[in-house]
Coordinates of C-alpha atoms in Angstrom, one line a residue:
Chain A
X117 CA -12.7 1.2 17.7
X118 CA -15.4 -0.6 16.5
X119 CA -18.9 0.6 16.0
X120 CA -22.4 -0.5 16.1
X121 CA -22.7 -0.6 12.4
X122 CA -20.3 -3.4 12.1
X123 CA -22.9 -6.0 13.6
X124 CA -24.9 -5.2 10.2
X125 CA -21.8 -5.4 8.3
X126 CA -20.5 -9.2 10.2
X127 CA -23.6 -11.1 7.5
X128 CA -21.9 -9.7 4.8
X129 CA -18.4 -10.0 5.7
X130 CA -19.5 -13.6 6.8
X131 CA -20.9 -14.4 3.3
X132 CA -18.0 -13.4 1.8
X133 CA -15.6 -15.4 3.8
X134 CA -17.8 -18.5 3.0
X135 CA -17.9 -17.4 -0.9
X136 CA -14.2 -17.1 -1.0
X137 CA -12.8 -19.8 1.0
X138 CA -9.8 -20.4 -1.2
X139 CA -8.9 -16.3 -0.4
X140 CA -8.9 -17.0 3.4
X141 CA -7.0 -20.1 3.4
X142 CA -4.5 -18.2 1.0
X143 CA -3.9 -15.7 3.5
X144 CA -3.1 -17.4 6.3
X145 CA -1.1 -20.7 4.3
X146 CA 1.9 -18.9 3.0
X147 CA 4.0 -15.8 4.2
X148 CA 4.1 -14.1 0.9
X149 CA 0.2 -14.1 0.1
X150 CA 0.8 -11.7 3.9
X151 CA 2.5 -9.0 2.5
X152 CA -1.0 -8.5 0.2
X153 CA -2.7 -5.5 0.4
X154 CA -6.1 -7.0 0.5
X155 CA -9.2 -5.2 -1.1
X156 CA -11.5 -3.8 1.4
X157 CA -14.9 -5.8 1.5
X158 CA -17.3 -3.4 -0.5
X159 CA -20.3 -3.9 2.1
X160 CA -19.5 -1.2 4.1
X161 CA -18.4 1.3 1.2
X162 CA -21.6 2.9 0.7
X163 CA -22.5 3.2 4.3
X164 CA -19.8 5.0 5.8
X165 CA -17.5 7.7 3.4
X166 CA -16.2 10.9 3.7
X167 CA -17.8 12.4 6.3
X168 CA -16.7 10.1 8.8
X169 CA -13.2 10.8 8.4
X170 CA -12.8 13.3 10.5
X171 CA -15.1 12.2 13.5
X172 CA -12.8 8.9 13.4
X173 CA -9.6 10.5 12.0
X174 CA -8.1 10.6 15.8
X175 CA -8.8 7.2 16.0
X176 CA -5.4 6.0 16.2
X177 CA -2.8 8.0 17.0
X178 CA 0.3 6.6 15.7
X179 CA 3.1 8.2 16.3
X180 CA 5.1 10.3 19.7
X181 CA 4.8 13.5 18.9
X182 CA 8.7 14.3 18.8
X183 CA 12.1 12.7 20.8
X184 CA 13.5 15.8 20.5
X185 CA 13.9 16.0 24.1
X186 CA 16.5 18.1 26.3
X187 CA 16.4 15.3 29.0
X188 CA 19.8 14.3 29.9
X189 CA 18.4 11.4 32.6
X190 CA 17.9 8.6 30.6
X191 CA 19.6 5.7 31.5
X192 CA 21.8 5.9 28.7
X193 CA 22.7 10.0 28.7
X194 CA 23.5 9.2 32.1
X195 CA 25.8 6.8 31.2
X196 CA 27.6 9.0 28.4
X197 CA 27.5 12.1 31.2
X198 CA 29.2 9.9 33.4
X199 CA 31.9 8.7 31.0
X200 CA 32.5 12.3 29.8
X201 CA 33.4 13.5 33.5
X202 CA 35.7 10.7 33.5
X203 CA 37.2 11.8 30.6
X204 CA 37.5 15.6 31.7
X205 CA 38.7 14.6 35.0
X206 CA 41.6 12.6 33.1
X207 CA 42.6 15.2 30.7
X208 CA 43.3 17.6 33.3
X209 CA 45.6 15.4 35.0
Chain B
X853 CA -11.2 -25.8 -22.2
X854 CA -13.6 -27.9 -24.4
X855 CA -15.7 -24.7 -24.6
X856 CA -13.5 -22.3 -25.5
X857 CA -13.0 -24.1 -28.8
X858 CA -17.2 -24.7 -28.8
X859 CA -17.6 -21.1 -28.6
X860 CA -15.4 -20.2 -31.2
X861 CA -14.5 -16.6 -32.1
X862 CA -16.6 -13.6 -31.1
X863 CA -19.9 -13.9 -32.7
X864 CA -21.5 -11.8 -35.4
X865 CA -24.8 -11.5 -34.5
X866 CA -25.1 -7.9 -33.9
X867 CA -28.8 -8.2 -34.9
X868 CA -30.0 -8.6 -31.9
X869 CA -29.1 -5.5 -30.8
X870 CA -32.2 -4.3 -29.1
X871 CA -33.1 -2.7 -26.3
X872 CA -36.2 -5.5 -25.5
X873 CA -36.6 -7.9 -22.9
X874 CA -36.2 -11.2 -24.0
X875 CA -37.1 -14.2 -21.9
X876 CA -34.8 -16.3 -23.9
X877 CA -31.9 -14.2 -23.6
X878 CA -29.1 -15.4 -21.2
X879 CA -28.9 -13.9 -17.5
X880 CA -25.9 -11.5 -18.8
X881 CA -28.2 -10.3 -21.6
X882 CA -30.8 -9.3 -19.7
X883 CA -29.2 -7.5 -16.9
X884 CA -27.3 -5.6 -20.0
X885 CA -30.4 -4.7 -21.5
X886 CA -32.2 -3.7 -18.5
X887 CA -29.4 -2.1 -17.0
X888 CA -29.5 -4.3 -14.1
X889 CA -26.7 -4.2 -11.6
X890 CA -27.6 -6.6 -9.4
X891 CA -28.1 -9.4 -12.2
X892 CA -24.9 -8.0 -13.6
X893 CA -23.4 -9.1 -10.4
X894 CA -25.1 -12.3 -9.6
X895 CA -24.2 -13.5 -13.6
X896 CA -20.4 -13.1 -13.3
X897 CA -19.8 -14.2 -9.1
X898 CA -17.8 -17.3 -8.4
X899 CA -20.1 -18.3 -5.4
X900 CA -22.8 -16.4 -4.0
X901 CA -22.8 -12.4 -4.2
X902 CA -22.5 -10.3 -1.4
X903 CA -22.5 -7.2 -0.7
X904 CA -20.5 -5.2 -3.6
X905 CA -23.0 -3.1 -4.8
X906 CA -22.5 -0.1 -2.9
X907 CA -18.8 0.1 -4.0
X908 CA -19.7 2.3 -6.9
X909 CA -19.7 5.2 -5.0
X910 CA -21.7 7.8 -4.7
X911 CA -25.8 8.4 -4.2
X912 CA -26.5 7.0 -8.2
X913 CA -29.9 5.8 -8.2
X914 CA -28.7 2.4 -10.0
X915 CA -32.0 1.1 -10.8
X916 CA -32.6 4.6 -12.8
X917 CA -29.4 4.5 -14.9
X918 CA -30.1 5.3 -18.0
X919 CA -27.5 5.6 -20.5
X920 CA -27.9 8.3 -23.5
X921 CA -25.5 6.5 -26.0
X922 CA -26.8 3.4 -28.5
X923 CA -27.1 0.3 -27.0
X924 CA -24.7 -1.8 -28.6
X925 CA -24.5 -5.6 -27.4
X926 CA -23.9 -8.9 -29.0
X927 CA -26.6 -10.7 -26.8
X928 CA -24.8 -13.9 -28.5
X929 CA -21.2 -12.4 -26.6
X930 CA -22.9 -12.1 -23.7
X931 CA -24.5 -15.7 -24.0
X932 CA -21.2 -17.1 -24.7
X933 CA -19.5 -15.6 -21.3
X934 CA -22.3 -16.6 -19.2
X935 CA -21.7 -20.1 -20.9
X936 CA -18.4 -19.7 -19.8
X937 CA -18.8 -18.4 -16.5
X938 CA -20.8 -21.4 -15.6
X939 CA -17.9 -24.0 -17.0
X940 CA -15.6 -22.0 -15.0
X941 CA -17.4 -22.3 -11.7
X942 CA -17.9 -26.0 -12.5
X943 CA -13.7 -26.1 -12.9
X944 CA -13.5 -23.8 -10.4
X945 CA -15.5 -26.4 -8.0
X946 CA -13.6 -29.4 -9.4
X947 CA -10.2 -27.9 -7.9
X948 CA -8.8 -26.8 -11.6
X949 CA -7.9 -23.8 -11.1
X950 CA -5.9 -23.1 -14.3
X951 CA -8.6 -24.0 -16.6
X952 CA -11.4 -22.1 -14.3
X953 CA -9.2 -19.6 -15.0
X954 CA -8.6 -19.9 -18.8
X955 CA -12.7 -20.2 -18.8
X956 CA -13.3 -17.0 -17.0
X957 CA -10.6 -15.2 -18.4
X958 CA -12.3 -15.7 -21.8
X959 CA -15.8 -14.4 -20.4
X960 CA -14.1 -11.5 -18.6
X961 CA -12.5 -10.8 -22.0
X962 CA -16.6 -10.9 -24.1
X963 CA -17.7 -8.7 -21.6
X964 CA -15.5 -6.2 -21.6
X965 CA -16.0 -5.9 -25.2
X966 CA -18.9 -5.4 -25.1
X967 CA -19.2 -3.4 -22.3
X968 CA -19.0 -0.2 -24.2
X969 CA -23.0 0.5 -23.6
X970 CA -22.7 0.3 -20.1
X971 CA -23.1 2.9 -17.7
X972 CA -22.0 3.2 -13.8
X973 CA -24.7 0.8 -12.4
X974 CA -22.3 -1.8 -14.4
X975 CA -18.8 -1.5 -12.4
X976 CA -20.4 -3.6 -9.5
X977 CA -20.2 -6.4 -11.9
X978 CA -17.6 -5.1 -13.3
X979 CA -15.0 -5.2 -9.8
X980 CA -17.0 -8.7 -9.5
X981 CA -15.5 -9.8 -12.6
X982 CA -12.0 -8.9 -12.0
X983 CA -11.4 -9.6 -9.4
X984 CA -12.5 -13.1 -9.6
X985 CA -10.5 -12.9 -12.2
X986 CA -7.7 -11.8 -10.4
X987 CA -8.1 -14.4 -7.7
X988 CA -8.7 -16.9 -9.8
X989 CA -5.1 -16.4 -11.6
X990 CA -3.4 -16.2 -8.6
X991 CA -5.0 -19.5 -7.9
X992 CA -4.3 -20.9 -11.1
X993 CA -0.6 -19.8 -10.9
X994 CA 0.2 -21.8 -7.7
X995 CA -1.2 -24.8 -9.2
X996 CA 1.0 -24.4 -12.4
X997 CA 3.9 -23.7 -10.2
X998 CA 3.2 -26.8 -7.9
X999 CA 3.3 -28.8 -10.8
X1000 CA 6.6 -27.2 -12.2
X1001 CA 5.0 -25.4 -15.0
X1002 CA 5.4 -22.5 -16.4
X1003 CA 2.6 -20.0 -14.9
X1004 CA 0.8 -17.7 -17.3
X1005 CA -2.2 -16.9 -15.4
X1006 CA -1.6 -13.6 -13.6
X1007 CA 0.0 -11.7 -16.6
X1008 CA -3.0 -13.0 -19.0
X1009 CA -4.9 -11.7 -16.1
X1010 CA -3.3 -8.4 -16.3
X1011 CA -4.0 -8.1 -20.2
X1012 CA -7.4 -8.6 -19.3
X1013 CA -7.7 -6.1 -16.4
X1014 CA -6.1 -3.5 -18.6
X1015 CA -9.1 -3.5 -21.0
X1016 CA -11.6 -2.9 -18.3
X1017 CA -9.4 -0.2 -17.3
X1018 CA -9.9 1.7 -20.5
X1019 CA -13.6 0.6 -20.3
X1020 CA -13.7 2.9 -17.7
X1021 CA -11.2 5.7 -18.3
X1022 CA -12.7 6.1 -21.6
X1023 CA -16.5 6.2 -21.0
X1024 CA -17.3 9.3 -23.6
X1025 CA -20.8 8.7 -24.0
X1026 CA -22.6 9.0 -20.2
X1027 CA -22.6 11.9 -18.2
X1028 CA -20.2 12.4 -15.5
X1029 CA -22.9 11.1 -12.9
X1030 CA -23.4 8.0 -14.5
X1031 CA -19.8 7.3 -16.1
X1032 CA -17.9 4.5 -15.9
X1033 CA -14.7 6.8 -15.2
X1034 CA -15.7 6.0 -11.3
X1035 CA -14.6 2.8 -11.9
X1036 CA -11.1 3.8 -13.0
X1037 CA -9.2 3.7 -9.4
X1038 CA -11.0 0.8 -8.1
X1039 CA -9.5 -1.4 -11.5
X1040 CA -6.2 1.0 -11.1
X1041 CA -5.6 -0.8 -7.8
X1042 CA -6.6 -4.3 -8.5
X1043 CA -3.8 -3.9 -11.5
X1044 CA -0.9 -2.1 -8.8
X1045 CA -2.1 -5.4 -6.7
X1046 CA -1.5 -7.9 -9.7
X1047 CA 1.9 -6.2 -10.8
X1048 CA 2.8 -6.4 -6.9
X1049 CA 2.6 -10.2 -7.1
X1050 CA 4.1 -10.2 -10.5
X1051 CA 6.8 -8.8 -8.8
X1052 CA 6.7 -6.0 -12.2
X1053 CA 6.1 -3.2 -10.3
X1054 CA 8.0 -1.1 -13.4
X1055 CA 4.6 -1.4 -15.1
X1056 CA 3.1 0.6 -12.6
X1057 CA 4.4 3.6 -14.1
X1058 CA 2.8 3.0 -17.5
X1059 CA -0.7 2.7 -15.8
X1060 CA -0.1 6.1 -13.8
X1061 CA 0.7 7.4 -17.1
X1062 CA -2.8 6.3 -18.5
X1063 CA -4.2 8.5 -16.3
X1064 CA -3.2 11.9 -17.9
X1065 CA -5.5 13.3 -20.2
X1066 CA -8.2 11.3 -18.8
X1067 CA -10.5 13.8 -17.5
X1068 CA -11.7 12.0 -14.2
X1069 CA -13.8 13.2 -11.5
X1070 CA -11.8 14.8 -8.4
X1071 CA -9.8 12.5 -6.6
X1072 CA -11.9 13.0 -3.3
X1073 CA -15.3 12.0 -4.9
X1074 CA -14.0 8.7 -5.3
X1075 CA -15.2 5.7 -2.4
X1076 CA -13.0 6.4 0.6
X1077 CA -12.2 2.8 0.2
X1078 CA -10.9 3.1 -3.7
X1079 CA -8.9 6.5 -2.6
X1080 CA -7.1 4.6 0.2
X1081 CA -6.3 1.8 -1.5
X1082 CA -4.3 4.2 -4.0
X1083 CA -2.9 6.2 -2.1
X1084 CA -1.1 3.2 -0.3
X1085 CA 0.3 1.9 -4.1
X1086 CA 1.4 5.7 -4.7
X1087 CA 3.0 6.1 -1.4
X1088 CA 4.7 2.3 -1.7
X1089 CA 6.1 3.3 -5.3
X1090 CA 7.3 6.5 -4.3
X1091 CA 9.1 4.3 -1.4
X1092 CA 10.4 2.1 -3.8
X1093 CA 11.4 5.2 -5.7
X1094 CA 13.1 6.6 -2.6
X1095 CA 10.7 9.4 -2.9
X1096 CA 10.5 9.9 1.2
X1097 CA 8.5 12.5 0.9
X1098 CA 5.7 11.8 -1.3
X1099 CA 5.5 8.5 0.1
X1100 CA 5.7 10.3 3.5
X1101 CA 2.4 12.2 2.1
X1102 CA 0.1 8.9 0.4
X1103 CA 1.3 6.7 3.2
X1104 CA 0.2 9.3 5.8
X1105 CA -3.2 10.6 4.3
X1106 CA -3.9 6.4 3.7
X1107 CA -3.2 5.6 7.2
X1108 CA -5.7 8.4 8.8
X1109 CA -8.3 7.5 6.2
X1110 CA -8.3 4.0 7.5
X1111 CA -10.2 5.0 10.0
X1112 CA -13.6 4.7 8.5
X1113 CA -13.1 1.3 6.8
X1114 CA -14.8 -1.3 9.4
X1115 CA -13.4 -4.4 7.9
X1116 CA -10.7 -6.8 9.1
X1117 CA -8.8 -6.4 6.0
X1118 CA -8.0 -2.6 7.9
X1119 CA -5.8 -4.2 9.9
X1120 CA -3.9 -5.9 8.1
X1121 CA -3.5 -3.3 5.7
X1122 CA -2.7 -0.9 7.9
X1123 CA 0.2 -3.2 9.1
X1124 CA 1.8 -3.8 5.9
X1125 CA 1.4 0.3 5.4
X1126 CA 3.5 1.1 8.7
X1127 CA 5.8 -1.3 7.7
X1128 CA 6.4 1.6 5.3
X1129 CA 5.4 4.6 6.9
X1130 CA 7.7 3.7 10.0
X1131 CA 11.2 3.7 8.4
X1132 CA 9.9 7.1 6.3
X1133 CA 8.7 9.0 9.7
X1134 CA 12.1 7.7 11.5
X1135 CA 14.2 9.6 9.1
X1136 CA 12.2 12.4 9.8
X1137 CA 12.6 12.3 13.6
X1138 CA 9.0 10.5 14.3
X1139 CA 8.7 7.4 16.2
X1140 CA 5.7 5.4 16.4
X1141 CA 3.6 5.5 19.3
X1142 CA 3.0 2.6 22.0
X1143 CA -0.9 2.4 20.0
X1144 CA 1.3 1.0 16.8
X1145 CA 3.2 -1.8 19.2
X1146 CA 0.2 -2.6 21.0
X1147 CA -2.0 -3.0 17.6
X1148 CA 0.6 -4.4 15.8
X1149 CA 3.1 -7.1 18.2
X1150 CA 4.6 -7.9 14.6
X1151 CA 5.6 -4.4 14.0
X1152 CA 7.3 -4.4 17.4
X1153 CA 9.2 -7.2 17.1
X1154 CA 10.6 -5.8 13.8
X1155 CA 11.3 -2.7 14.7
X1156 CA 10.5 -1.7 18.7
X1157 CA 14.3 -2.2 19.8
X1158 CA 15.8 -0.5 16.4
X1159 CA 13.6 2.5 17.0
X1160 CA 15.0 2.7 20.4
X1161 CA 18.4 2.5 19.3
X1162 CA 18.0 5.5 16.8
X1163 CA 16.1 7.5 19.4
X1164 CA 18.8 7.3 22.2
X1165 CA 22.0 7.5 19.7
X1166 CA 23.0 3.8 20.6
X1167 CA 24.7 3.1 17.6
X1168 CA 26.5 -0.2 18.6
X1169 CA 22.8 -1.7 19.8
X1170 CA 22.0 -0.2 16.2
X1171 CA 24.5 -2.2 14.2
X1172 CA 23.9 -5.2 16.1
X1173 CA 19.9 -5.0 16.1
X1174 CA 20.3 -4.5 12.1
X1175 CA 22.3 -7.9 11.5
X1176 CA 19.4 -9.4 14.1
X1177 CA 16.7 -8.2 11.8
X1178 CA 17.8 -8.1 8.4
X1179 CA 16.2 -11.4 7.1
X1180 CA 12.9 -9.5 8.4
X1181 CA 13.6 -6.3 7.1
X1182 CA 14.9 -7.8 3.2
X1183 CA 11.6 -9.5 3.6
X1184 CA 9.6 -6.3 4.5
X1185 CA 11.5 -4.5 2.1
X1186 CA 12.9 -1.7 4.3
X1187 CA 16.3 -2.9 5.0
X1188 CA 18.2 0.5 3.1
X1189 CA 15.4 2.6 4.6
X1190 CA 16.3 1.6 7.9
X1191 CA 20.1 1.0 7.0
X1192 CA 19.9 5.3 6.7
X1193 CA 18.7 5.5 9.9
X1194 CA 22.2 5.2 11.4
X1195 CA 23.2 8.5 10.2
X1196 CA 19.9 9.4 12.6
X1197 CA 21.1 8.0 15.4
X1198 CA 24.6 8.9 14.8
X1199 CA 22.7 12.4 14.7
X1200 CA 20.7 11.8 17.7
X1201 CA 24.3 10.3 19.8
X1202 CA 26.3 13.8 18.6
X1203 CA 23.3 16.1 19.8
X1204 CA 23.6 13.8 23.5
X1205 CA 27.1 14.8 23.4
X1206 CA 26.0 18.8 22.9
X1207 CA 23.0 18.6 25.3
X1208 CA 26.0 17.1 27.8
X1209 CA 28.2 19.5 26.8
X1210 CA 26.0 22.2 28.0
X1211 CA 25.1 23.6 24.2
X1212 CA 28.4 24.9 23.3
X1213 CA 29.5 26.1 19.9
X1214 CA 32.5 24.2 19.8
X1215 CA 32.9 20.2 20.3
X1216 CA 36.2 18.1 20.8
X1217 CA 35.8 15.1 18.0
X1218 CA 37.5 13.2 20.9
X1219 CA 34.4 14.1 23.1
X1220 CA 32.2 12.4 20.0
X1221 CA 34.7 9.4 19.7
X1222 CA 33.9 8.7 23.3
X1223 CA 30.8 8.5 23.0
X1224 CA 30.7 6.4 20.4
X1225 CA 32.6 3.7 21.8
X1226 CA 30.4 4.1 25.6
X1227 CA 27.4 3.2 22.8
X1228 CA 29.6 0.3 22.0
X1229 CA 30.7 1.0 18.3
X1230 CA 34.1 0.6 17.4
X1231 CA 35.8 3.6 15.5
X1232 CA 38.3 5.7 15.0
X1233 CA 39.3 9.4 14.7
X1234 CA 39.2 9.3 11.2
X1235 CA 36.1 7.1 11.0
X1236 CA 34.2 9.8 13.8
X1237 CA 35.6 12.9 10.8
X1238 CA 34.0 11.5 8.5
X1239 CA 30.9 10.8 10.3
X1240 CA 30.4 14.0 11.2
X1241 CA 31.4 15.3 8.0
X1242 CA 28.7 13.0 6.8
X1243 CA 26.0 14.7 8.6
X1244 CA 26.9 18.6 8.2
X1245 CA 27.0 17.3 4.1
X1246 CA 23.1 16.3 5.0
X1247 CA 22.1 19.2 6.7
X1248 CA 22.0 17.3 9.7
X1249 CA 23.9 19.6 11.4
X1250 CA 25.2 23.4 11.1
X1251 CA 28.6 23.9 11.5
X1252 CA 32.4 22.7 10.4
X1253 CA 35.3 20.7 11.5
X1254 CA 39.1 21.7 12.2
X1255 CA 40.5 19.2 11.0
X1256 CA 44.2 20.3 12.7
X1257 CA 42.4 20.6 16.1
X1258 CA 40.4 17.9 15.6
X1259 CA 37.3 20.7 16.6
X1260 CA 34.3 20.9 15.9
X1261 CA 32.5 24.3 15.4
X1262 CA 28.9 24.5 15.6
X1263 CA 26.4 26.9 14.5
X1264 CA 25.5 29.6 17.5
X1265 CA 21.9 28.7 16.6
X1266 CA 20.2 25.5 15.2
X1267 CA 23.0 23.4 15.5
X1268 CA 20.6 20.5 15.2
X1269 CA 17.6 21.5 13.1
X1270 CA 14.9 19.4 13.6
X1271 CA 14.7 16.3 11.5
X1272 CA 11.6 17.1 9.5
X1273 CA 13.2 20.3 8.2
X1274 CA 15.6 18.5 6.7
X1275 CA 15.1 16.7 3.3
X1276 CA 15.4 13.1 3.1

């Protein structure tokens, strides 16, 4: 996930938490400052832009691709499966 | 605040005007005049710079920039901020963050007034300067608040930020190349952020509003940085909105874009933005992958169980797990998304009950009320009618119920369409 380009980008990155103490302290001293959507440090804006998108767009792939499934054995189906036999088997008596 | 009242209103003297190096002018003068980014930069930073200059965008040659319109400064303006600038960095140093603010809020305010001349090679300063600004407020705010006062900071702040937003939505003068209008979504952002904490997110939609009839480069030509940061406020306020799909749409195209953005603040943004993009995708029939958990533990905890519960139809786990978590999900702000998600797994608990049934086109409510109480929920017939009802009213499922037989009579084909066919 992380590429070489990011050892050039660390000074920066380092700088800035150095210049901006009071921003780093905030973000991990209170709860709320968390749900912040920080800005992205600029160093490594002009270095990488759209053209890496797709090489890295695969990067993370975040979700299943469906739960759709037909698949009566999970624990729990089995369970209902079970309970609905016991319920056919009663209404026929 | 001694200075402000030194300083005294914007000057007058619009005779020195001229596009001439001075040595006596101030540091803000000169990078104006020489159309010097990096001074720019260096003349309104807190502490020492780093690297912001390439957030402009683009391949602009910024030593080159040369703007076409009249060169109209008021060196004394300019003077008077960096004046200013250097109290508030002394405040800023001495712990008073209110007056720091005050201070820099003033210079921010001189600049921008006289940042009509400017061209692109200016926005570096010009993100500098707000969002100094903006942390400086936010800053100044707690203190206030500490103290039991009154805060002010953040929605002077805002005032502020609004002006550079016009300073670079309505750059008339420089070609497209060299506009300030590629500033526009970078300062768009920074004000989402500040009405975020504000907790005014209402203004938002005067800002989006701003932008038509502002003729503004392609979306895409923007930094990939600027675009992403967007797209997250514009899928959150279509959230908010209950917009699913639009935010379904900015949250998604954010979170693939992430990818290029090397920084640690991608993490943490991408958290907050599957805190989101989770309860949207479940209502669509999408589950996030074990990559999210494994990235994310917090995410997990939140909602790893809940999204099990809604996949396997275990609606008493549901209803249980949803008392457990609702401090954290009031807190994330997706308690009603998720609270919609039982008509999902209500969905996904009747379509167990087909599967088990063997696909047939007709269904015994009884058969449903059974398995509603195996997934240990408590209900009744009528309770189980109206759920169903519920979910043929959504287009959840095809079909209708006898009432007098208590039947239910499904569609020969479809009788679940898939989840992301139907609208949320």
């Amino acid at each position: 996930m992380v590429s070489k380009t990011d050892d050039k980008k660390a000074a920066p990155a380092a700088a800035a938490a150095t210049a901006k103490p009071e921003e780093k302290k905030k973000v991990v001293s209170t709860i709320e400052e968390d749900d912040e959507f920080e800005d992205f440090p600029s160093a490594d804006k002009e270095v990488i832009g759209w053209d890496a998108v797709e090489a890295a767009e695969k990067e993370l792939n975040a979700w299943k691709d469906s739960w759709e499934d037909d698949d009566n054995e999970t624990d729990f189906a089995v369970l209902l499966a079970a309970e609905k036999k016991k319920v056919s088997s009663a209404m026929k008596m | 605040m001694s200075l402000l009242s030194r300083l005294g209103p914007k000057s007058q003297s619009q005779g020195q005007s001229q596009k001439t190096f001075k040595s006596s002018t101030s540091p803000l003068g000169r990078a104006f005049l020489n159309s010097d980014a990096t001074a720019a930069a260096s003349a309104v930073a807190l502490g020492p710079t780093y690297g912001i200059l390439g957030s402009v965008g683009g391949d602009v040659d910024l030593a080159a920039a040369e703007s076409e319109s009249e060169v109209d400064v008021s060196l004394a303006d300019l003077a008077a901020a960096d004046d200013a600038i250097d109290e508030a960095r002394a405040q800023f140093n001495a712990g008073n963050y209110p007056d720091a603010f005050a201070t820099y809020n003033y210079a921010a305010q001189l600049i921008h007034n006289n940042a009509a001349s400017t061209a692109r090679w200016f926005l570096a300063a010009l993100f500098q300067l707000n969002l100094n600004l903006y942390s400086l407020a936010v800053k100044g705010d707690e203190t206030l608040a500490n103290s039991h006062q009154k805060t002010r900071c953040l929605e002077e702040a805002a005032r502020t930020m609004n002006k550079a937003f016009s300073v670079c939505a309505t750059d008339r003068f420089n070609n497209i190349n060299q506009s300030r209008k590629w500033g526009v979504y970078y300062i768009c952002n920074l004000l989402f952020r500040t009405y975020f904490k504000l907790n005014q997110i209402n203004l938002a939609s005067n800002l989006i509003r701003s932008f038509r009839g502002v003729d503004l480069p392609d979306l895409s030509l923007y930094p990939i940085a600027h675009v992403v940061t967007y797209r997250y406020y514009m899928g959150v306020l279509a959230f908010y909105d209950e917009q699913y799909r639009k935010a379904q749409d900015d949250l998604s195209f954010a979170l693939i874009n992430f990818a290029p953005l090397t920084t640690p603040a991608r993490i943490h943004n991408r958290k907050l933005l599957l805190t989101h993009l989770i309860p949207i995708n479940l209502l669509s029939g999408i589950s996030p992958s074990d990559v999210v958990y494994s990235n994310h533990p917090e995410l997990s905890d939140l909602f790893g169980d809940l999204v099990n519960a809604i996949e396997a139809g275990k609606l008493g786990s549901f209803d249980e797990l949803l008392q457990r978590k609702q401090k954290g999900l009031i807190r994330a702000g997706v308690y009603l998304t998720i609270e919609r998600c039982r008509i999902i797994c209500f969905r996904n608990l009747a379509r167990r009950v087909f599967l088990i049934r063997g696909k047939p086109t007709r269904l015994e409510l009884q058969d449903i009320l059974t398995a509603v109480t195996v997934a240990g929920c408590e209900a009744d017939m009528d309770e189980i009618e109206c759920m169903v009802a519920n979910l043929i009213d959504k287009g959840l499922l095809k079909g209708y119920i006898s009432h007098e037989k208590l039947m239910l009579v499904l569609s020969p084909n479809n009788a679940f369409p898939s989840l992301d066919s139907v609208p949320v």
